[in-house]
CSV table of C-alpha atoms in Angstrom, one decimal:
chain,number,residue,atom,x,y,z
A,1,MET,CA,0.0,0.0,0.0
A,2,GLU,CA,1.4,3.4,-0.9
A,3,ARG,CA,2.5,5.5,2.0
A,4,SER,CA,0.6,8.5,0.6
A,5,LEU,CA,-2.7,6.5,0.8
A,6,ARG,CA,-2.0,5.4,4.4
A,7,TYR,CA,-1.3,9.0,5.3
A,8,ALA,CA,-4.5,10.1,3.5
A,9,ARG,CA,-6.5,7.6,5.5
A,10,LEU,CA,-5.0,9.0,8.8
A,11,ALA,CA,-5.9,12.5,7.6
A,12,THR,CA,-9.4,11.5,6.9
A,13,PHE,CA,-9.7,10.0,10.4
A,14,ALA,CA,-8.4,13.3,11.8
A,15,PHE,CA,-11.1,15.3,10.0
A,16,PHE,CA,-13.9,13.0,11.0
A,17,ALA,CA,-12.8,13.2,14.6
A,18,LEU,CA,-12.4,16.9,14.3
A,19,ASN,CA,-16.0,17.3,13.0
A,20,GLY,CA,-17.4,15.2,15.8
A,21,PHE,CA,-15.3,17.1,18.3
A,22,LEU,CA,-16.5,20.5,17.1
A,23,MET,CA,-20.1,19.5,17.1
A,24,GLY,CA,-19.7,17.9,20.5
A,25,MET,CA,-18.2,21.1,22.0
A,26,TRP,CA,-21.2,23.1,20.7
A,27,ILE,CA,-23.7,20.6,22.2
A,28,VAL,CA,-21.9,20.5,25.6
A,29,HIS,CA,-22.1,24.3,25.8
A,30,ILE,CA,-25.7,24.7,24.7
A,31,PRO,CA,-27.0,25.5,28.2
A,32,ALA,CA,-24.2,28.1,28.8
A,33,VAL,CA,-24.8,29.7,25.4
A,34,GLU,CA,-28.5,29.8,26.0
A,35,HIS,CA,-28.0,31.6,29.4
A,36,ARG,CA,-25.6,34.1,27.9
A,37,ALA,CA,-27.9,34.9,25.1
A,38,GLY,CA,-30.8,35.4,27.5
A,39,ILE,CA,-33.3,33.2,25.5
A,40,SER,CA,-35.9,30.6,26.4
A,41,HIS,CA,-35.9,26.9,25.5
A,42,ALA,CA,-38.6,27.7,22.9
A,43,VAL,CA,-36.5,30.4,21.2
A,44,LEU,CA,-33.5,28.1,21.2
A,45,GLY,CA,-35.5,25.4,19.5
A,46,TRP,CA,-36.3,27.8,16.7
A,47,LEU,CA,-32.8,29.0,16.4
A,48,LEU,CA,-31.5,25.4,16.1
A,49,LEU,CA,-33.4,25.2,12.9
A,50,LEU,CA,-31.0,27.8,11.5
A,51,LEU,CA,-28.1,25.4,12.4
A,52,GLY,CA,-29.8,22.7,10.4
A,53,GLY,CA,-30.6,25.0,7.6
A,54,GLY,CA,-27.1,26.2,7.4
A,55,ALA,CA,-25.8,22.6,7.4
A,56,LEU,CA,-28.1,21.7,4.5
A,57,ALA,CA,-27.1,24.7,2.5
A,58,GLY,CA,-23.4,23.9,3.1
A,59,MET,CA,-23.9,20.3,2.0
A,60,ARG,CA,-25.7,21.1,-1.2
A,61,SER,CA,-23.3,23.8,-2.2
A,62,THR,CA,-20.1,21.9,-1.4
A,63,GLY,CA,-20.9,18.7,-3.4
A,64,PRO,CA,-20.5,20.2,-6.9
A,65,LEU,CA,-17.6,22.4,-5.6
A,66,THR,CA,-15.8,19.3,-4.4
A,67,ASP,CA,-16.3,17.6,-7.9
A,68,ARG,CA,-14.8,20.7,-9.5
A,69,LEU,CA,-11.9,21.5,-7.2
A,70,GLY,CA,-11.3,18.2,-5.4
A,71,ALA,CA,-11.6,17.3,-1.7
A,72,ARG,CA,-8.0,18.3,-1.1
A,73,ALA,CA,-9.1,22.0,-1.5
A,74,VAL,CA,-12.6,21.8,-0.1
A,75,VAL,CA,-12.0,19.8,3.1
A,76,PRO,CA,-9.5,22.2,4.7
A,77,ALA,CA,-11.7,25.2,3.7
A,78,GLY,CA,-14.7,23.6,5.4
A,79,ALA,CA,-12.6,22.7,8.5
A,80,VAL,CA,-11.3,26.2,8.8
A,81,LEU,CA,-14.8,27.7,8.5
A,82,CYS,CA,-16.3,25.2,10.9
A,83,SER,CA,-13.5,25.7,13.5
A,84,THR,CA,-13.6,29.5,13.3
A,85,ALA,CA,-17.4,29.6,13.4
A,86,LEU,CA,-17.4,27.6,16.6
A,87,VAL,CA,-16.3,30.7,18.5
A,88,LEU,CA,-19.4,32.7,17.4
A,89,PRO,CA,-22.1,31.0,19.5
A,90,GLY,CA,-20.0,31.6,22.6
A,91,LEU,CA,-19.9,35.4,21.9
A,92,ALA,CA,-23.6,35.7,21.1
A,93,THR,CA,-25.5,38.1,23.4
A,94,GLY,CA,-29.0,37.8,22.0
A,95,PRO,CA,-31.3,35.8,19.7
A,96,TRP,CA,-30.2,37.6,16.5
A,97,THR,CA,-26.5,37.2,17.0
A,98,LEU,CA,-26.9,33.6,18.1
A,99,GLY,CA,-29.1,32.8,15.1
A,100,ALA,CA,-26.5,34.3,12.8
A,101,ALA,CA,-23.7,32.4,14.6
A,102,LEU,CA,-25.6,29.1,14.3
A,103,LEU,CA,-26.3,29.7,10.6
A,104,VAL,CA,-22.6,30.2,9.9
A,105,PHE,CA,-21.5,27.3,12.1
A,106,GLY,CA,-24.0,25.0,10.5
A,107,PHE,CA,-22.9,26.0,7.0
A,108,GLY,CA,-19.3,25.2,7.9
A,109,ASN,CA,-20.3,21.9,9.4
A,110,GLY,CA,-22.2,21.0,6.2
A,111,CYS,CA,-19.2,21.9,4.0
A,112,LEU,CA,-16.8,19.8,6.1
A,113,ASP,CA,-19.2,16.9,6.3
A,114,VAL,CA,-19.6,16.5,2.5
A,115,GLY,CA,-16.0,17.2,1.8
A,116,MET,CA,-14.6,14.7,4.2
A,117,ASN,CA,-17.1,12.0,3.2
A,118,THR,CA,-16.2,12.6,-0.5
A,119,HIS,CA,-12.5,12.3,0.4
A,120,ALA,CA,-13.3,9.1,2.3
A,121,VAL,CA,-14.8,7.6,-0.9
A,122,GLN,CA,-11.6,8.5,-2.7
A,123,VAL,CA,-9.5,6.8,0.0
A,124,GLU,CA,-11.8,3.7,-0.1
A,125,ARG,CA,-11.4,3.5,-3.8
A,126,GLY,CA,-7.6,3.5,-3.4
A,127,TYR,CA,-7.8,0.7,-0.8
A,128,GLY,CA,-10.1,-1.4,-2.9
A,129,ARG,CA,-12.0,-2.5,0.2
A,130,PRO,CA,-14.6,-1.0,2.6
A,131,VAL,CA,-13.1,1.5,5.0
A,132,MET,CA,-15.9,4.0,5.4
A,133,SER,CA,-17.6,2.8,8.5
A,134,ALA,CA,-14.4,3.2,10.6
A,135,PHE,CA,-14.3,6.9,9.6
A,136,HIS,CA,-17.8,7.3,11.0
A,137,ALA,CA,-16.9,5.5,14.2
A,138,VAL,CA,-14.1,8.0,14.7
A,139,PHE,CA,-16.7,10.8,14.3
A,140,SER,CA,-18.4,9.4,17.4
A,141,VAL,CA,-15.1,9.2,19.2
A,142,GLY,CA,-14.6,12.9,18.5
A,143,GLY,CA,-18.0,13.6,20.2
A,144,VAL,CA,-17.0,11.6,23.3
A,145,LEU,CA,-13.7,13.5,23.5
A,146,ALA,CA,-15.7,16.8,23.3
A,147,ALA,CA,-18.0,15.6,26.1
A,148,LEU,CA,-15.0,14.8,28.3
A,149,ALA,CA,-13.2,18.1,27.5
A,150,GLY,CA,-16.3,20.2,27.9
A,151,ALA,CA,-17.2,18.5,31.3
A,152,GLY,CA,-13.6,19.3,32.5
A,153,THR,CA,-13.6,22.9,31.5
A,154,LEU,CA,-17.1,23.5,32.8
A,155,ASP,CA,-16.1,22.0,36.1
A,156,ARG,CA,-13.3,24.4,36.3
A,157,GLY,CA,-15.6,27.4,35.7
A,158,TRP,CA,-14.4,28.3,32.2
A,159,ASP,CA,-16.9,30.3,30.2
A,160,ALA,CA,-18.2,29.1,26.9
A,161,ALA,CA,-16.4,31.8,24.9
A,162,THR,CA,-13.0,30.8,26.3
A,163,THR,CA,-13.5,27.0,25.8
A,164,LEU,CA,-14.9,27.3,22.3
A,165,THR,CA,-12.1,29.6,21.3
A,166,GLY,CA,-9.6,27.0,22.5
A,167,ALA,CA,-11.5,24.3,20.6
A,168,SER,CA,-11.4,26.5,17.5
A,169,ALA,CA,-7.6,26.9,17.8
A,170,LEU,CA,-7.2,23.2,18.2
A,171,GLY,CA,-9.3,22.7,15.1
A,172,LEU,CA,-7.2,25.1,13.0
A,173,ALA,CA,-4.0,23.3,14.2
A,174,VAL,CA,-5.4,19.8,13.2
A,175,THR,CA,-6.5,21.2,9.9
A,176,ALA,CA,-3.0,22.7,9.2
A,177,VAL,CA,-1.3,19.3,9.9
A,178,ALA,CA,-3.8,16.9,8.3
A,179,SER,CA,-4.5,18.9,5.1
A,180,ARG,CA,-1.0,18.1,3.8
A,181,ALA,CA,-1.8,14.3,3.5
A,182,LEU,CA,-5.1,14.7,1.6
A,183,LEU,CA,-5.2,13.1,-1.8
A,184,ARG,CA,-5.1,15.1,-5.0
A,185,PRO,CA,-8.1,14.8,-7.4
A,186,GLU,CA,-8.1,11.6,-9.4
A,187,PRO,CA,-7.5,11.8,-13.1
A,188,THR,CA,-10.5,10.8,-15.1
A,189,GLY,CA,-10.6,7.8,-17.3
A,190,ARG,CA,-8.0,5.6,-15.5
A,191,PRO,CA,-8.8,2.2,-14.1
A,192,GLU,CA,-9.6,2.1,-10.5
A,193,HIS,CA,-8.7,-0.4,-7.8
A,194,PRO,CA,-10.9,-3.4,-7.3
A,195,SER,CA,-14.2,-2.8,-5.7
A,196,PRO,CA,-14.5,-3.1,-1.9
A,197,GLY,CA,-17.3,-5.3,-0.9
A,198,ALA,CA,-17.2,-7.1,-4.2
A,199,SER,CA,-18.1,-10.3,-2.5
A,200,ASP,CA,-21.8,-9.4,-2.8
A,201,ALA,CA,-23.5,-12.4,-4.1
A,202,PRO,CA,-25.8,-11.9,-7.1
A,203,ASP,CA,-29.5,-11.9,-6.1
A,204,ALA,CA,-31.4,-14.1,-8.4
A,205,SER,CA,-34.5,-12.0,-7.7
A,206,ASP,CA,-32.8,-8.8,-8.8
A,207,PRO,CA,-33.2,-8.3,-12.6
A,208,SER,CA,-30.1,-6.1,-12.5
A,209,ALA,CA,-27.8,-8.7,-10.9
A,210,PRO,CA,-25.1,-10.4,-13.1
A,211,ASP,CA,-25.6,-14.0,-14.2
A,212,ALA,CA,-23.4,-16.9,-13.0
A,213,SER,CA,-20.6,-15.8,-15.3
A,214,GLY,CA,-20.5,-12.3,-13.8
A,215,VAL,CA,-21.5,-10.7,-17.1
A,216,THR,CA,-24.3,-8.1,-17.2
A,217,ALA,CA,-26.1,-6.7,-20.1
A,218,PRO,CA,-25.9,-2.9,-20.5
A,219,ASP,CA,-29.1,-0.8,-20.2
A,220,SER,CA,-27.8,1.4,-23.0
A,221,ALA,CA,-26.5,0.9,-26.5
A,222,PRO,CA,-23.5,-1.5,-26.9
A,223,GLY,CA,-20.2,0.2,-26.2
A,224,ALA,CA,-21.9,3.2,-24.4
A,225,VAL,CA,-19.6,4.7,-21.8
A,226,PRO,CA,-21.2,5.2,-18.4
A,227,GLY,CA,-22.1,8.8,-17.6
A,228,THR,CA,-22.2,9.8,-21.3
A,229,GLY,CA,-25.6,8.4,-22.3
A,230,ALA,CA,-29.0,9.5,-21.1
A,231,GLY,CA,-29.9,6.0,-19.9
A,232,PRO,CA,-26.9,5.5,-17.7
A,233,ARG,CA,-27.1,9.0,-16.3
A,234,ARG,CA,-30.8,8.5,-15.5
A,235,GLY,CA,-29.9,5.1,-13.9
A,236,VAL,CA,-27.3,6.7,-11.6
A,237,ALA,CA,-29.5,9.6,-10.7
A,238,ALA,CA,-32.4,7.3,-9.8
A,239,ARG,CA,-30.1,5.1,-7.7
A,240,VAL,CA,-28.7,8.1,-5.8
A,241,ARG,CA,-32.3,9.3,-5.1
A,242,ALA,CA,-33.1,5.9,-3.7
A,243,LEU,CA,-30.0,5.9,-1.6
A,244,ALA,CA,-30.9,9.4,-0.3
A,245,LEU,CA,-34.4,8.2,0.7
A,246,LEU,CA,-32.9,5.3,2.6
A,247,ALA,CA,-30.6,7.7,4.3
A,248,LEU,CA,-33.6,9.8,5.2
A,249,MET,CA,-35.3,6.8,6.8
A,250,LEU,CA,-32.3,5.4,8.6
A,251,MET,CA,-31.0,8.7,9.9
A,252,LEU,CA,-34.6,9.5,11.2
A,253,CYS,CA,-34.3,6.3,13.2
A,254,GLU,CA,-31.0,7.5,14.6
A,255,GLY,CA,-32.5,10.8,15.4
A,256,VAL,CA,-35.3,9.0,17.4
A,257,ALA,CA,-32.7,7.3,19.5
A,258,ASN,CA,-30.8,10.5,20.1
A,259,ASP,CA,-33.8,12.5,21.2
A,260,TRP,CA,-36.2,10.0,22.7
A,261,SER,CA,-34.4,7.0,24.1
A,262,VAL,CA,-33.6,8.6,27.5
A,263,LEU,CA,-37.1,10.1,27.9
A,264,ALA,CA,-38.8,6.8,27.0
A,265,VAL,CA,-36.9,4.8,29.7
A,266,GLN,CA,-37.5,7.5,32.3
A,267,ASP,CA,-41.2,8.3,31.6
A,268,VAL,CA,-42.6,5.0,30.3
A,269,LEU,CA,-40.6,2.7,32.7
A,270,GLY,CA,-40.2,5.1,35.6
A,271,ALA,CA,-36.4,4.7,35.7
A,272,PRO,CA,-34.3,7.3,37.6
A,273,ALA,CA,-32.7,9.9,35.4
A,274,ALA,CA,-29.2,8.5,35.9
A,275,THR,CA,-30.4,5.0,34.8
A,276,ALA,CA,-32.4,6.4,31.9
A,277,ALA,CA,-29.3,8.2,30.6
A,278,LEU,CA,-27.8,4.7,30.0
A,279,ALA,CA,-30.3,4.2,27.1
A,280,TYR,CA,-28.5,6.7,24.9
A,281,GLY,CA,-25.1,5.7,26.2
A,282,ALA,CA,-25.9,2.1,25.3
A,283,PHE,CA,-27.1,3.1,21.8
A,284,SER,CA,-24.2,5.4,21.0
A,285,THR,CA,-21.6,2.9,22.3
A,286,ALA,CA,-23.1,0.1,20.2
A,287,MET,CA,-23.1,2.4,17.2
A,288,THR,CA,-19.4,3.2,17.6
A,289,VAL,CA,-18.4,-0.5,18.2
A,290,GLY,CA,-20.5,-1.6,15.3
A,291,ARG,CA,-19.0,0.9,12.9
A,292,LEU,CA,-15.5,-0.2,13.9
A,293,LEU,CA,-16.5,-3.8,12.8
A,294,ALA,CA,-18.7,-3.0,9.9
A,295,ASP,CA,-16.0,-2.6,7.3
A,296,ARG,CA,-14.8,-6.2,7.8
A,297,VAL,CA,-18.4,-7.4,7.5
A,298,ALA,CA,-19.0,-5.4,4.4
A,299,ALA,CA,-15.8,-6.7,2.8
A,300,ARG,CA,-16.8,-10.3,3.5
A,301,LEU,CA,-20.6,-10.2,2.9
A,302,GLY,CA,-21.1,-7.0,0.9
A,303,PRO,CA,-23.0,-3.8,1.6
A,304,VAL,CA,-26.4,-5.2,0.7
A,305,ALA,CA,-26.1,-7.8,3.4
A,306,VAL,CA,-24.9,-5.1,5.9
A,307,VAL,CA,-27.9,-2.9,5.3
A,308,ARG,CA,-30.4,-5.7,5.0
A,309,HIS,CA,-29.5,-7.6,8.1
A,310,GLY,CA,-28.4,-4.5,10.0
A,311,ALA,CA,-31.8,-2.8,9.5
A,312,LEU,CA,-33.6,-6.0,10.5
A,313,VAL,CA,-31.5,-6.3,13.7
A,314,GLY,CA,-32.2,-2.7,14.4
A,315,ALA,CA,-35.9,-3.1,13.9
A,316,LEU,CA,-35.9,-6.1,16.4
A,317,GLY,CA,-33.9,-4.1,18.9
A,318,LEU,CA,-36.2,-1.1,18.8
A,319,ALA,CA,-39.3,-3.2,19.0
A,320,VAL,CA,-37.9,-4.9,22.2
A,321,ALA,CA,-37.1,-1.5,23.6
A,322,ALA,CA,-40.6,-0.2,22.8
A,323,VAL,CA,-42.6,-3.1,24.5
A,324,SER,CA,-40.2,-4.1,27.3
A,325,PRO,CA,-41.7,-3.7,30.8
A,326,TRP,CA,-38.2,-4.0,32.3
A,327,VAL,CA,-35.5,-1.4,32.3
A,328,PRO,CA,-32.6,-3.9,31.7
A,329,LEU,CA,-34.4,-5.4,28.7
A,330,ALA,CA,-35.2,-2.0,27.3
A,331,LEU,CA,-31.5,-1.0,27.6
A,332,ALA,CA,-30.6,-4.2,25.8
A,333,GLY,CA,-33.0,-3.3,23.1
A,334,TRP,CA,-31.4,0.1,22.6
A,335,THR,CA,-28.0,-1.6,22.4
A,336,VAL,CA,-29.2,-4.0,19.7
A,337,PHE,CA,-30.8,-1.1,17.9
A,338,GLY,CA,-27.5,0.8,17.8
A,339,LEU,CA,-25.6,-2.2,16.7
A,340,GLY,CA,-28.0,-2.9,13.9
A,341,LEU,CA,-28.0,0.6,12.5
A,342,SER,CA,-24.3,1.2,13.0
A,343,GLY,CA,-23.1,0.0,9.5
A,344,CYS,CA,-26.1,1.1,7.4
A,345,VAL,CA,-25.6,4.8,6.8
A,346,PRO,CA,-21.9,4.5,6.0
A,347,GLN,CA,-22.8,2.0,3.2
A,348,LEU,CA,-25.2,4.6,1.7
A,349,PHE,CA,-22.6,7.3,1.6
A,350,SER,CA,-20.1,5.0,0.0
A,351,ALA,CA,-22.5,3.8,-2.6
A,352,ALA,CA,-23.4,7.3,-3.5
A,353,GLY,CA,-19.8,8.3,-3.9
A,354,HIS,CA,-18.9,5.3,-6.0
A,355,ALA,CA,-22.0,5.4,-8.3
A,356,ASP,CA,-20.3,8.0,-10.5
A,357,PRO,CA,-16.7,9.1,-9.5
A,358,SER,CA,-16.9,12.2,-11.6
A,359,ALA,CA,-19.9,13.4,-9.5
A,360,ALA,CA,-19.0,11.9,-6.2
A,361,GLY,CA,-19.3,15.1,-4.3
A,362,ALA,CA,-22.7,16.1,-5.7
A,363,ASN,CA,-24.0,12.6,-5.0
A,364,VAL,CA,-22.7,12.4,-1.5
A,365,SER,CA,-24.2,15.8,-0.8
A,366,ARG,CA,-27.6,14.6,-1.9
A,367,VAL,CA,-27.5,11.6,0.3
A,368,ALA,CA,-26.0,13.5,3.2
A,369,GLY,CA,-28.5,16.4,2.9
A,370,LEU,CA,-31.6,14.2,2.8
A,371,GLY,CA,-30.2,12.0,5.6
A,372,TYR,CA,-29.5,15.1,7.7
A,373,LEU,CA,-33.1,16.2,7.1
A,374,GLY,CA,-34.2,12.8,8.5
A,375,MET,CA,-32.1,13.3,11.6
A,376,LEU,CA,-33.8,16.7,12.2
A,377,ALA,CA,-37.2,15.2,11.4
A,378,GLY,CA,-37.0,12.6,14.2
A,379,PRO,CA,-38.2,14.8,17.0
A,380,ALA,CA,-40.7,16.6,14.8
A,381,VAL,CA,-42.3,13.3,13.7
A,382,ILE,CA,-42.4,11.5,17.1
A,383,GLY,CA,-43.5,14.5,19.2
A,384,PRO,CA,-47.0,15.0,17.6
A,385,LEU,CA,-47.6,11.2,17.6
A,386,THR,CA,-47.4,11.2,21.4
A,387,HIS,CA,-50.7,13.1,21.4
A,388,LEU,CA,-52.3,10.0,19.8
A,389,VAL,CA,-50.4,7.0,21.4
A,390,PRO,CA,-47.9,6.5,24.2
A,391,LEU,CA,-44.3,7.4,23.5
A,392,ASN,CA,-43.1,3.9,23.4
A,393,LEU,CA,-45.6,2.9,20.7
A,394,THR,CA,-44.5,5.7,18.4
A,395,PHE,CA,-41.3,3.8,18.0
A,396,PHE,CA,-43.0,1.4,15.7
A,397,LEU,CA,-42.8,4.0,13.0
A,398,PRO,CA,-39.0,3.8,12.9
A,399,VAL,CA,-39.4,0.0,13.2
A,400,ALA,CA,-41.4,0.1,10.0
A,401,LEU,CA,-38.8,2.4,8.4
A,402,CYS,CA,-36.1,-0.1,9.3
A,403,LEU,CA,-38.1,-2.9,7.7
A,404,VAL,CA,-38.6,-0.9,4.5
A,405,ALA,CA,-34.8,-0.2,4.4
A,406,ALA,CA,-34.1,-3.9,4.7
A,407,ALA,CA,-36.4,-4.7,1.8
A,408,ALA,CA,-34.8,-1.9,-0.3
A,409,ALA,CA,-31.2,-2.9,0.5
A,410,PRO,CA,-30.5,-4.3,-3.1
A,411,VAL,CA,-30.4,-0.8,-4.4
A,412,LEU,CA,-26.8,-0.6,-3.0
A,413,ARG,CA,-25.8,-3.1,-5.7
A,414,PRO,CA,-24.3,-1.2,-8.7
A,415,ARG,CA,-26.5,-1.3,-11.8
A,416,PRO,CA,-25.2,-2.8,-15.0
A,417,ALA,CA,-25.5,0.6,-16.8
A,418,GLU,CA,-22.9,2.1,-14.3
A,419,THR,CA,-20.2,-0.3,-15.5
A,420,ALA,CA,-21.2,-1.5,-18.9
A,421,GLY,CA,-18.6,-0.5,-21.6
A,422,SER,CA,-16.3,1.1,-19.0
A,423,ARG,CA,-12.6,0.3,-18.6
A,424,GLU,CA,-13.2,0.5,-14.8
A,425,PRO,CA,-14.3,-2.5,-12.7
A,426,ALA,CA,-17.4,-2.0,-10.5
A,427,LEU,CA,-16.7,0.5,-7.8
A,428,PRO,CA,-17.0,-0.1,-4.1
A,429,PRO,CA,-20.5,-0.1,-2.7
A,430,ALA,CA,-21.6,2.5,-0.3
A,431,SER,CA,-20.2,3.1,3.2
A,432,GLY,CA,-20.5,7.2,5.2
A,433,ARG,CA,-22.0,9.8,9.4
């Protein structure tokens, strides 16, 4: 393996950890920022929509820019913007300044998110095997480090502005060091490394699957080059839309765990607050561990199997958490839910990036943007349903979404039109936050 590729992988780990750390530092200081700005919880809730809106805008604008300039240029710019903007919420003294600060910080976070995931796809293509899930695991580790650092500084009485400024300086330093190892844009038209996850077995029920000889018939005219004909382009676009819808569903499920797991254990089962907090801890820990293992599973069984079986396991775990009358069993359910979902979303990001290498950034931004929208929609969807049914029964909506995702998993298998007539072998299936 080339030394430059190994260094590029380490740099990608650094940016994923940095993104998780910067977001975690903001989350840890939300109460302090809210107090300094003199706003209510309700106003904060509305202002957080600006954070989400800024992130979506950053994702959508960065995708095409990454395809044009390369991740080597876009990732450092996004990291600098995100790191610098982290200081702004700590300086806000009212709702207007805080809203503007969150909008800029969200935009920077969205730019960094798409840029680093696009670079991760390029690294994965170089390795010729799945490596995406581990990057997303390190994102979670960055959040844990932020929680520990934030707890330490808050315990010492540091104000939010001071701590966030220090975190910003650290982010700029990491960016300066890690940026040097990022890969240059790939020349177009050269053969790529073998596809990671190529062990996916053909599904006889899938009309797009190759026959026993491994040969597939092109959807377009003989000799057509992928990405040049209308048929292949429509096929890739349709597949990316399907991947984005899966990301919407699965990240909505993640959002439900983030926002409602603790409340469900505390209110439905009557657990003490300290015990209820273990629900989210169990879920997030299982997500991190699962993502550290998911690349090996994807390399052995393929991304379709990871999403299909992972979503089914997730559905089972959440169903157990929803109906369990005992706290220990509910905590086990949230653990299984996190373990099942852990490898799914990274596969979607990877598949989107590999569907068309010339438009990897734009495709990743589409999947990331709709997935992020799903993450934001989790609280908005579950909250109103609690007026109709008990909180634990609302979890059967994400259970159903997991089952739909399991049924739709074959969409991760590359279509014949994407490889027919091309000099390149089939690219690695999806992996991605």
